[in-house]
Coordinates of N, CA, C and O in Angstrom, one line a residue:
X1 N 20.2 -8.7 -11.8 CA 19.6 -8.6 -10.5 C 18.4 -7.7 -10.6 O 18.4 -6.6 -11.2
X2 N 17.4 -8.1 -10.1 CA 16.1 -7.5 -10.1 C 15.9 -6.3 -8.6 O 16.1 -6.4 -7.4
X3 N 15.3 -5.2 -9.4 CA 15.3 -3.8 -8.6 C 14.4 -4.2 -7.1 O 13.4 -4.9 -7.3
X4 N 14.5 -3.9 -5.9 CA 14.2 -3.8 -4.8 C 12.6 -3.4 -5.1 O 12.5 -2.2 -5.5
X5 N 11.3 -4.2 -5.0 CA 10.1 -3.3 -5.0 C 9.5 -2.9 -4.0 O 8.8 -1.9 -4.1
X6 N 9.7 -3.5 -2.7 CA 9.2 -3.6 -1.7 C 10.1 -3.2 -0.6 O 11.2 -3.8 -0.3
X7 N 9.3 -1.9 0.1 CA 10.2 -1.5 1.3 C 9.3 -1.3 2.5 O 8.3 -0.6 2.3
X8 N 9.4 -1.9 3.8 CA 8.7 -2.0 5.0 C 10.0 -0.9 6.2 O 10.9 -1.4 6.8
X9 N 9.6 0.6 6.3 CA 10.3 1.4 6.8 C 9.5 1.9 8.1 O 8.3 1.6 8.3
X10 N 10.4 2.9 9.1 CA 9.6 3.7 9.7 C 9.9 5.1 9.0 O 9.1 6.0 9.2
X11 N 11.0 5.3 8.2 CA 11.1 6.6 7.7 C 10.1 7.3 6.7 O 9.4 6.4 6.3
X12 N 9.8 8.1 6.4 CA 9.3 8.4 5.5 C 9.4 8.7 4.3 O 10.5 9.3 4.2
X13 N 8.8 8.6 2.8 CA 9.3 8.7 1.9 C 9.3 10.0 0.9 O 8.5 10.9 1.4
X14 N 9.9 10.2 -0.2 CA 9.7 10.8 -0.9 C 9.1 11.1 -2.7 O 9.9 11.0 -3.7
X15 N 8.1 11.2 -2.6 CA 7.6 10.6 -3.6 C 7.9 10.8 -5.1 O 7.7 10.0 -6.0
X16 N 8.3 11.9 -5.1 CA 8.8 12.4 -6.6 C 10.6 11.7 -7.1 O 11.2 11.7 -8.2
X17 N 11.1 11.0 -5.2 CA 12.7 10.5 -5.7 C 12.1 9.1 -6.1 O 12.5 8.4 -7.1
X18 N 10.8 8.5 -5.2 CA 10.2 6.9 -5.7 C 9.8 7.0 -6.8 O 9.8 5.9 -7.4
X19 N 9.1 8.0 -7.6 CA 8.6 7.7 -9.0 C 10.1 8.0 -10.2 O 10.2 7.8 -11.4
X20 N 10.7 8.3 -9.5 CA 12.1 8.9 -10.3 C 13.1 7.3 -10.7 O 13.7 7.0 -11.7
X21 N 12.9 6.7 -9.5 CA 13.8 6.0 -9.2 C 13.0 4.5 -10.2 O 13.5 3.7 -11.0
X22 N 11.7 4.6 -9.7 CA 10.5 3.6 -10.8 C 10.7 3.3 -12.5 O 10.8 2.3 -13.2
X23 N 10.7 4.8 -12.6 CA 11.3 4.5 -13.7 C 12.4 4.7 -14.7 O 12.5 4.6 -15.9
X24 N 13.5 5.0 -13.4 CA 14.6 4.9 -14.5 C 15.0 4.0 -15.4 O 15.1 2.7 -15.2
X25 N 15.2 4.8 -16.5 CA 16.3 3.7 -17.2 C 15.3 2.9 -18.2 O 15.7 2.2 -19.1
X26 N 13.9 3.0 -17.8 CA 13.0 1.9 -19.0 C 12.5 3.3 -19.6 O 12.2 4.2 -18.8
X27 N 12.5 3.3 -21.1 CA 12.3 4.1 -22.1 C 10.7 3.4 -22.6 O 9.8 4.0 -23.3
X28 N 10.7 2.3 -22.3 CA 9.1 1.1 -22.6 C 8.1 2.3 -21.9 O 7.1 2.6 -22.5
X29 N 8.4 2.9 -20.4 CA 7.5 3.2 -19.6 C 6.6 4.7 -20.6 O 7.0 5.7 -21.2
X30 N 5.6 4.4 -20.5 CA 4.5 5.4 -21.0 C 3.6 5.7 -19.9 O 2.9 6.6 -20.2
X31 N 3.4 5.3 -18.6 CA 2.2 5.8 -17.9 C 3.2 5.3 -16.8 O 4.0 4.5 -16.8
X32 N 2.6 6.4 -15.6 CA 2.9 6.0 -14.1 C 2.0 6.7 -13.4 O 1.5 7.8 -13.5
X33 N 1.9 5.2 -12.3 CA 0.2 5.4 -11.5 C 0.6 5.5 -10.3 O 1.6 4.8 -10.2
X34 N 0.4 6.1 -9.3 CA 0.7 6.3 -8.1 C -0.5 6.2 -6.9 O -1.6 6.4 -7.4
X35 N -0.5 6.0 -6.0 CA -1.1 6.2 -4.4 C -0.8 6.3 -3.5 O -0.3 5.3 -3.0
X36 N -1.0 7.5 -2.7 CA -0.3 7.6 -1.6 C -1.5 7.7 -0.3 O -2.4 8.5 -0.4
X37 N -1.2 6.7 0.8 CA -2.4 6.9 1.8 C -1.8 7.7 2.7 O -0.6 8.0 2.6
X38 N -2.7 8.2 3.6 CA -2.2 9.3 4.5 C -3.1 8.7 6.1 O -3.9 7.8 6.1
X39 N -2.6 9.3 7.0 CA -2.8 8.9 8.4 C -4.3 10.1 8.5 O -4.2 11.3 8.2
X40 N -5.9 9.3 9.0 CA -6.7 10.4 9.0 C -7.1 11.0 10.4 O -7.6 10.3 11.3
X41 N -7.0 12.3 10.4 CA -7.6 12.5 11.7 C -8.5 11.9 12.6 O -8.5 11.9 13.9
X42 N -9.5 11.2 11.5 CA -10.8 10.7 12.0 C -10.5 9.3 11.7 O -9.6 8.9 10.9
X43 N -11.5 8.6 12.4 CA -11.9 6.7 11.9 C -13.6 6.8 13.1 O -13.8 7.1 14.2
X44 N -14.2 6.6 12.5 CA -15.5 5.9 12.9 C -16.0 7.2 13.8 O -16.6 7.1 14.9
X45 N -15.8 7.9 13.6 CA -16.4 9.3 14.1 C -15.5 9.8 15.1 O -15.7 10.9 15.5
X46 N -14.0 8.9 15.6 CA -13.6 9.4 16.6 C -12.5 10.2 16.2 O -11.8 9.8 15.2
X47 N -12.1 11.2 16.9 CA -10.4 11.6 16.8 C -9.6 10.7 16.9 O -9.4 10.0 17.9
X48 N -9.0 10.7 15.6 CA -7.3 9.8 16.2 C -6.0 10.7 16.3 O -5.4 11.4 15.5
X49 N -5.7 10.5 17.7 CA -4.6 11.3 17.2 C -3.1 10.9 17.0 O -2.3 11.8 17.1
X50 N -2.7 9.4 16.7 CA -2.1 8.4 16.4 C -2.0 7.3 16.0 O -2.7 6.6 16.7
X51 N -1.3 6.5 14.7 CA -1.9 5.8 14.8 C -0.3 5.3 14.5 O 0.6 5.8 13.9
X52 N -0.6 3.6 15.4 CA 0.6 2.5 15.2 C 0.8 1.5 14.4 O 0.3 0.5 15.0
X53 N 1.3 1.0 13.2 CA 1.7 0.5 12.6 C 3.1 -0.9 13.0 O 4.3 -0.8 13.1
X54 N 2.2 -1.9 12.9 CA 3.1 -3.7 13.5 C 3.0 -4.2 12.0 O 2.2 -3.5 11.2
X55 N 3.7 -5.2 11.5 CA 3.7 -6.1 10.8 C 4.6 -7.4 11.2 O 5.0 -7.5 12.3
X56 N 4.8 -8.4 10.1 CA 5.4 -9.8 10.7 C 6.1 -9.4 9.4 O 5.7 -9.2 8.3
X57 N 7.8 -9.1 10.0 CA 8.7 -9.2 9.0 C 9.1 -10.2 9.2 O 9.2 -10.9 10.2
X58 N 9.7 -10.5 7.0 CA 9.8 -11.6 6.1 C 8.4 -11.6 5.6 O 8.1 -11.2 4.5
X59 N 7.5 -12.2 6.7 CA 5.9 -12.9 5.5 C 5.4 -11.5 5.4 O 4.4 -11.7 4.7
X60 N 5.6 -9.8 5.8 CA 5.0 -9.0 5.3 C 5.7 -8.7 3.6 O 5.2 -8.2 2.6
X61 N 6.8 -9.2 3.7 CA 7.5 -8.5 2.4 C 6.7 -8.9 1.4 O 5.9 -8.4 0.7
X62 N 7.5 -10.8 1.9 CA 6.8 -12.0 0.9 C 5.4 -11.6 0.6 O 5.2 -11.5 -0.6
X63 N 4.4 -11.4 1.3 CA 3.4 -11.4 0.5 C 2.6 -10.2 -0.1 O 1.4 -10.3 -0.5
X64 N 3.7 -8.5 0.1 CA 3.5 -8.2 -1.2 C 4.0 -8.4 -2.3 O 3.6 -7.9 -3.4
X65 N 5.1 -9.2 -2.1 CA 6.0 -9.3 -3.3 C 4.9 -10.6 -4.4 O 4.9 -10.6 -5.6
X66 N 4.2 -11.4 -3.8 CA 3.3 -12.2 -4.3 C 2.0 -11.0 -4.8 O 1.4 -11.2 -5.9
X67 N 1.8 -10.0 -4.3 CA 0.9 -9.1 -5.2 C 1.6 -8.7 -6.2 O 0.9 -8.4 -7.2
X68 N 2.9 -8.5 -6.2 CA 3.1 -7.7 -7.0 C 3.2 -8.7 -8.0 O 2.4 -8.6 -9.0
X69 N 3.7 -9.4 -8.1 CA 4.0 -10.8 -9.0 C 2.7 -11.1 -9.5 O 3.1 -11.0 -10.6
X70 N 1.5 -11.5 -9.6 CA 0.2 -11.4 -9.4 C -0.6 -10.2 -10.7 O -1.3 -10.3 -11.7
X71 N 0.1 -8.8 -10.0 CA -0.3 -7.8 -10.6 C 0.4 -7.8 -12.1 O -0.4 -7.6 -13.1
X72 N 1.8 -8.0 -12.4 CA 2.8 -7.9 -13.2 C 2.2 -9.1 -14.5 O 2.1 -8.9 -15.7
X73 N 1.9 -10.5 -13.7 CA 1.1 -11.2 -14.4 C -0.2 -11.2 -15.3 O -0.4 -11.6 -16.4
X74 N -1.0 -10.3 -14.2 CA -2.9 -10.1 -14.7 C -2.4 -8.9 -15.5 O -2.8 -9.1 -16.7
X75 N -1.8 -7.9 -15.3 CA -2.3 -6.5 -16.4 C -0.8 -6.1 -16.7 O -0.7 -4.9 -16.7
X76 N 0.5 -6.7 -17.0 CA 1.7 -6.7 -18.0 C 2.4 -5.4 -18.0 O 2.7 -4.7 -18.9
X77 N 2.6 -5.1 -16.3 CA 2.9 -3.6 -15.4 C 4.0 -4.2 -15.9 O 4.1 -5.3 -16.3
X78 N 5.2 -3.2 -16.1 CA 6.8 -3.1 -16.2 C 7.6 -3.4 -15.1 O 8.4 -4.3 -14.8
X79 N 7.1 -2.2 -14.2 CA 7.6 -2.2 -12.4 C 6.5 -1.6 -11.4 O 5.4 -1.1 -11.6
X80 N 7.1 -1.8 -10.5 CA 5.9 -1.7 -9.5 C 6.7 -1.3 -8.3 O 7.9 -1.8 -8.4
X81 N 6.5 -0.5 -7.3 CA 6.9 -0.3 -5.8 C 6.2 0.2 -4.8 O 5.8 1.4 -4.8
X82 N 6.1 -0.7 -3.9 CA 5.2 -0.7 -2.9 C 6.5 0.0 -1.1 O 7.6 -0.4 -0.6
X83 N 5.6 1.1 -0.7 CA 6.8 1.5 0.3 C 5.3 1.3 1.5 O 4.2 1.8 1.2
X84 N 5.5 0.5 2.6 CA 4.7 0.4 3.5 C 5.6 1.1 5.0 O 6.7 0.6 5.4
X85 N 5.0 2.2 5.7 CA 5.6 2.1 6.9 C 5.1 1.4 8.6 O 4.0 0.9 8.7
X86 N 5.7 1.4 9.3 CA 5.6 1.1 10.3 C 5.7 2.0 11.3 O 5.9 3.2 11.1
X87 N 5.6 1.5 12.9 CA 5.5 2.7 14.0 C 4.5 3.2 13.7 O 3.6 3.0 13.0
X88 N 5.2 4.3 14.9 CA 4.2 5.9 15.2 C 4.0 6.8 14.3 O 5.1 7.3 13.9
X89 N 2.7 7.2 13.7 CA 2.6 8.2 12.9 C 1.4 8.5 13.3 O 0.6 7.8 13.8
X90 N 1.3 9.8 13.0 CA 0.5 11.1 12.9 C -0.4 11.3 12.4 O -0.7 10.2 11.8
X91 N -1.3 12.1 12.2 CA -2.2 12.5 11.6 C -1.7 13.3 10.0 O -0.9 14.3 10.2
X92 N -2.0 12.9 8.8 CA -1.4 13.9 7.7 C 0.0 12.7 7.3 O 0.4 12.5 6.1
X93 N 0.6 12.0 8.2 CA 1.7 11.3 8.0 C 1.8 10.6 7.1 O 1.2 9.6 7.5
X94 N 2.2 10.4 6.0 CA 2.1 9.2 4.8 C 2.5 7.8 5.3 O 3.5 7.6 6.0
X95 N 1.7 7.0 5.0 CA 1.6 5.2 5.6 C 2.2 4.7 4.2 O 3.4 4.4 4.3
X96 N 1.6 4.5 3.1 CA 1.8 3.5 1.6 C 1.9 4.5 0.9 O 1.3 5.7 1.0
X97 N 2.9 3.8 -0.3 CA 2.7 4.5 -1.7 C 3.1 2.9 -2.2 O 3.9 2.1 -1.8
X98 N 2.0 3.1 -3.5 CA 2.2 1.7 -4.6 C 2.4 3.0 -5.6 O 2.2 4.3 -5.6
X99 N 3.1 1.9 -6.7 CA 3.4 3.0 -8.0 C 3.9 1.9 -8.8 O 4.8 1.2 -8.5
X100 N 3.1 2.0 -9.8 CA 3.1 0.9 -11.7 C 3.6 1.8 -12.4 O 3.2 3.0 -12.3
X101 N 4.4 1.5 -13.2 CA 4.5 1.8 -14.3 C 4.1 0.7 -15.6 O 4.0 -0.5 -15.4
X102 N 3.9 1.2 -16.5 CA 3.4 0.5 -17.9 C 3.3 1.0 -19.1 O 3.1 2.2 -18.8
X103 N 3.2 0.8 -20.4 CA 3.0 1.2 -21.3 C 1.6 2.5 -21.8 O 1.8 3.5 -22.5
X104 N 0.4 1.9 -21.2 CA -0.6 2.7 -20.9 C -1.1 3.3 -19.7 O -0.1 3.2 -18.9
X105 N -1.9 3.8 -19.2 CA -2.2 4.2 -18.6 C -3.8 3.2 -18.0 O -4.0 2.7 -16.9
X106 N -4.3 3.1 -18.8 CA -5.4 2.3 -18.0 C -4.7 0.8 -17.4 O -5.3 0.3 -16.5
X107 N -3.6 0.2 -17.9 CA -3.2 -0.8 -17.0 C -2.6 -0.3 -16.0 O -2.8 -0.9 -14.9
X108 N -1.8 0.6 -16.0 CA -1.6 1.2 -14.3 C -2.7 1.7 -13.7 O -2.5 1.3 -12.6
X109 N -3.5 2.2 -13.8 CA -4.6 2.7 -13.0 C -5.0 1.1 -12.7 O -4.9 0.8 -11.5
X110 N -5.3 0.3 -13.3 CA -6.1 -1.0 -12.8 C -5.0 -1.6 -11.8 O -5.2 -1.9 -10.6
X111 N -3.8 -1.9 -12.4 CA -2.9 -2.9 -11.0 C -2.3 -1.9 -9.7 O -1.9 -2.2 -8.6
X112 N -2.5 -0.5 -10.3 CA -2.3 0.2 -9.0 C -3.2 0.0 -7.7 O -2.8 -0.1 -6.5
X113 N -4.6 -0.3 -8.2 CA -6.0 -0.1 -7.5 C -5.7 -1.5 -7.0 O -5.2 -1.8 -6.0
X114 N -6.1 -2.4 -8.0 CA -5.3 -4.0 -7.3 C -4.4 -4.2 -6.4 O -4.8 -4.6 -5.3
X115 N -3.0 -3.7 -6.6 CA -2.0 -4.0 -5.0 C -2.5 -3.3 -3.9 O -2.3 -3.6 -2.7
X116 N -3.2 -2.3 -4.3 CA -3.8 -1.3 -3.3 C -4.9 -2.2 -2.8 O -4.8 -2.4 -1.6
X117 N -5.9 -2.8 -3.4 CA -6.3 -3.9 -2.8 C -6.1 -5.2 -1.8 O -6.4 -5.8 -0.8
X118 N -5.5 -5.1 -2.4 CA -5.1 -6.7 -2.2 C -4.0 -6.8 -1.1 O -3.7 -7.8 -0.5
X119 N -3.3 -5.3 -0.8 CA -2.2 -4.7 0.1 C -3.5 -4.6 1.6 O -3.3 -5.2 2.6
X120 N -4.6 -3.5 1.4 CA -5.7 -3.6 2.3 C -5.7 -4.6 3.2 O -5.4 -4.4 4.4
X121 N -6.1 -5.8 2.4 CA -6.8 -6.9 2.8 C -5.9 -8.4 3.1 O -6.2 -9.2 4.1
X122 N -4.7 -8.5 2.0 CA -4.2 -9.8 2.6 C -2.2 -8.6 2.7 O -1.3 -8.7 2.0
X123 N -2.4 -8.0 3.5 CA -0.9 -8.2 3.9 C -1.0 -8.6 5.7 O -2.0 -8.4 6.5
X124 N 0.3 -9.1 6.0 CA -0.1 -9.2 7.5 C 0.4 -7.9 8.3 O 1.5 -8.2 8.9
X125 N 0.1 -6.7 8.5 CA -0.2 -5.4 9.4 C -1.3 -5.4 10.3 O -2.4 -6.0 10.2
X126 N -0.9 -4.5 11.5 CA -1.8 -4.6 12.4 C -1.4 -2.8 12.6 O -0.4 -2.2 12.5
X127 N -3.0 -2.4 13.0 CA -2.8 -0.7 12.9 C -3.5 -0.6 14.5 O -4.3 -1.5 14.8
X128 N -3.2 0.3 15.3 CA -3.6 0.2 16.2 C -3.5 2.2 16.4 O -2.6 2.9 16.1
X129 N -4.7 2.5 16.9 CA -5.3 4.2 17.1 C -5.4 4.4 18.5 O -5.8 3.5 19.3
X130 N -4.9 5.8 18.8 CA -5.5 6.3 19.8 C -6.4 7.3 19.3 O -6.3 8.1 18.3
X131 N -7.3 7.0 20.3 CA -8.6 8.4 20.3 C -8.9 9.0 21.7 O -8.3 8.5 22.6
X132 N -9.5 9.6 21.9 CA -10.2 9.8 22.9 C -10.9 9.3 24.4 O -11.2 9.7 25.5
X133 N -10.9 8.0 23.7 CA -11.6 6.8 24.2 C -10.6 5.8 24.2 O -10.9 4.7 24.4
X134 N -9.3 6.2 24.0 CA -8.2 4.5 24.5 C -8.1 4.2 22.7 O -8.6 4.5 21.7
X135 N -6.8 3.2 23.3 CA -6.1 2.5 21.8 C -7.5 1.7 21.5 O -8.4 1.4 22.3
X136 N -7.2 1.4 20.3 CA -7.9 0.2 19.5 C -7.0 -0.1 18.4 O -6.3 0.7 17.8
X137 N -7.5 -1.5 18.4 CA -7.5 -2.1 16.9 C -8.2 -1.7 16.0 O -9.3 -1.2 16.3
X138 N -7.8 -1.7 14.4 CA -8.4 -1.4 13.8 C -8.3 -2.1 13.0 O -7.2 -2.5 12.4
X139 N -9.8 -2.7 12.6 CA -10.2 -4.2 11.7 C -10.4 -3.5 10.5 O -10.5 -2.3 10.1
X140 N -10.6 -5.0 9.7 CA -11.1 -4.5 8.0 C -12.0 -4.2 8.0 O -12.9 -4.7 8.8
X141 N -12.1 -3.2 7.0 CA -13.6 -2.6 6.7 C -14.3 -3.6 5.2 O -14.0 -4.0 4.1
X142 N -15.4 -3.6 6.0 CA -16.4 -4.4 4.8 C -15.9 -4.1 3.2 O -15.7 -4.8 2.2
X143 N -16.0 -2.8 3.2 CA -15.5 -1.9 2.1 C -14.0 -2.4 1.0 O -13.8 -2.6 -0.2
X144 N -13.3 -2.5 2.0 CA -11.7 -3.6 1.5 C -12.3 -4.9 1.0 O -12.0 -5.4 -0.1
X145 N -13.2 -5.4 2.0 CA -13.7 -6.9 1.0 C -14.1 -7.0 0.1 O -13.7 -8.0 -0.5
X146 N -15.2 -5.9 -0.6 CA -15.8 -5.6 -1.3 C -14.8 -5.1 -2.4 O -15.1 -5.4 -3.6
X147 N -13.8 -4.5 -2.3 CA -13.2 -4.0 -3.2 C -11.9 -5.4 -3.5 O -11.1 -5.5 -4.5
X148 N -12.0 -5.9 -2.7 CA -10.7 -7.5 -3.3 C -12.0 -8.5 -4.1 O -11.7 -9.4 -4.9
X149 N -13.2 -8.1 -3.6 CA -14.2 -9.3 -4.2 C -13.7 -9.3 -6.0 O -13.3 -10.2 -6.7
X150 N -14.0 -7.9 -6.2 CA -14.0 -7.3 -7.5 C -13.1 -8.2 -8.4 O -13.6 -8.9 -9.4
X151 N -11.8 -8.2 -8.0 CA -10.9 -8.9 -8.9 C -10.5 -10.8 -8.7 O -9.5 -11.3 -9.1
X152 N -11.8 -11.5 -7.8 CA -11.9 -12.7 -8.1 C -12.3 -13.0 -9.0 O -13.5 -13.2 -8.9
X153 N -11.9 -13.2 -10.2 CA -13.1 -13.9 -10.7 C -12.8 -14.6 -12.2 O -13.6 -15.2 -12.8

C-alpha cells in the first residue's frame, strides 16, 4: 500500500512531524526539500485581514496527485507530500507545505519548486480576501504563469 501524499485539511500542520513522517523508513533518502506558504498581511497594496480557502473535493486531490506523479517521473523524487488547507485563516497562518525527498538535493529543490508550481496554477482552489475594501477574489498572478511556463518544454 502506497503512503497517503496528499492531504486537503482545515487543521493545521506540523512541519517537523510531516518531514519526519516523509521520510521514514527510506535509508535511499539523502536530501529533503520543503515549502511552506503562509497567509500575507498584504496582497496588491491592501490589508488582508483574512483569507478563505474553497476547493472541489476528489478533483482537488486527483490533480495533485497527477503533479506529484509527473514530478516523481521528470526528476526521480522518492516521496513527496503535499498538505493544502482550506477555510478561514489568518494572517501568519500556514496554507501549503510540499516536501520531496530524494537522493540529492538539487532534484528536490527542482520538483519541490515544480509542484509548487504547478500546485499555483493548475489545482482547482479558490482564495477569497478580506480587506478594507470588501471580499474579493483572488486570481492568478501573471508571475505563477511565468513560473509554470518554465517547465514546458
Amino acid at each position: 500500500m502506497t503512503a497517503a501524499r496528499v492531504f486537503i485539511q482545515t487543521q493545521d500542520f506540523d512541519l517537523s512531524a510531516e518531514i519526519a513522517a516523509l521520510r521514514a523508513g527510506d535509508a535511499r533518502v539523502g536530501a529533503v526539500c520543503s515549502f511552506v506558504g503562509t497567509v500575507r498581511d498584504r496582497n496588491e497594496g491592501d490589508a488582508v485581514s483574512s483569507m478563505e480557502l474553497e476547493h472541489y473535493p476528489g478533483m482537488t486531490e486527483k490533480s495533485i496527485e497527477a503533479i506529484i506523479d509527473k514530478a516523481v517521473e521528470r526528476f526521480g523524487i522518492f516521496g513527496a507530500r503535499v498538505i493544502h488547507r482550506i477555510g478561514l485563516l489568518q494572517p501568519m497562518d500556514q496554507i501549503v507545505l510540499v516536501a520531496v525527498t530524494s537522493a540529492h538535493r538539487g532534484k528536490s529543490f527542482e520538483a519541490c519548486e515544480y509542484i509548487m508550481d504547478y500546485l499555483k496554477s493548475e489545482a482547482p482552489f479558490w482564495k477569497k480576501e478580506q480587506t478594507g475594501q470588501g471580499a474579493r477574489w483572488v486570481d492568478a498572478r501573471v508571475s505563477d504563469e511565468q513560473a509554470l511556463a518554465r517547465w514546458v518544454a
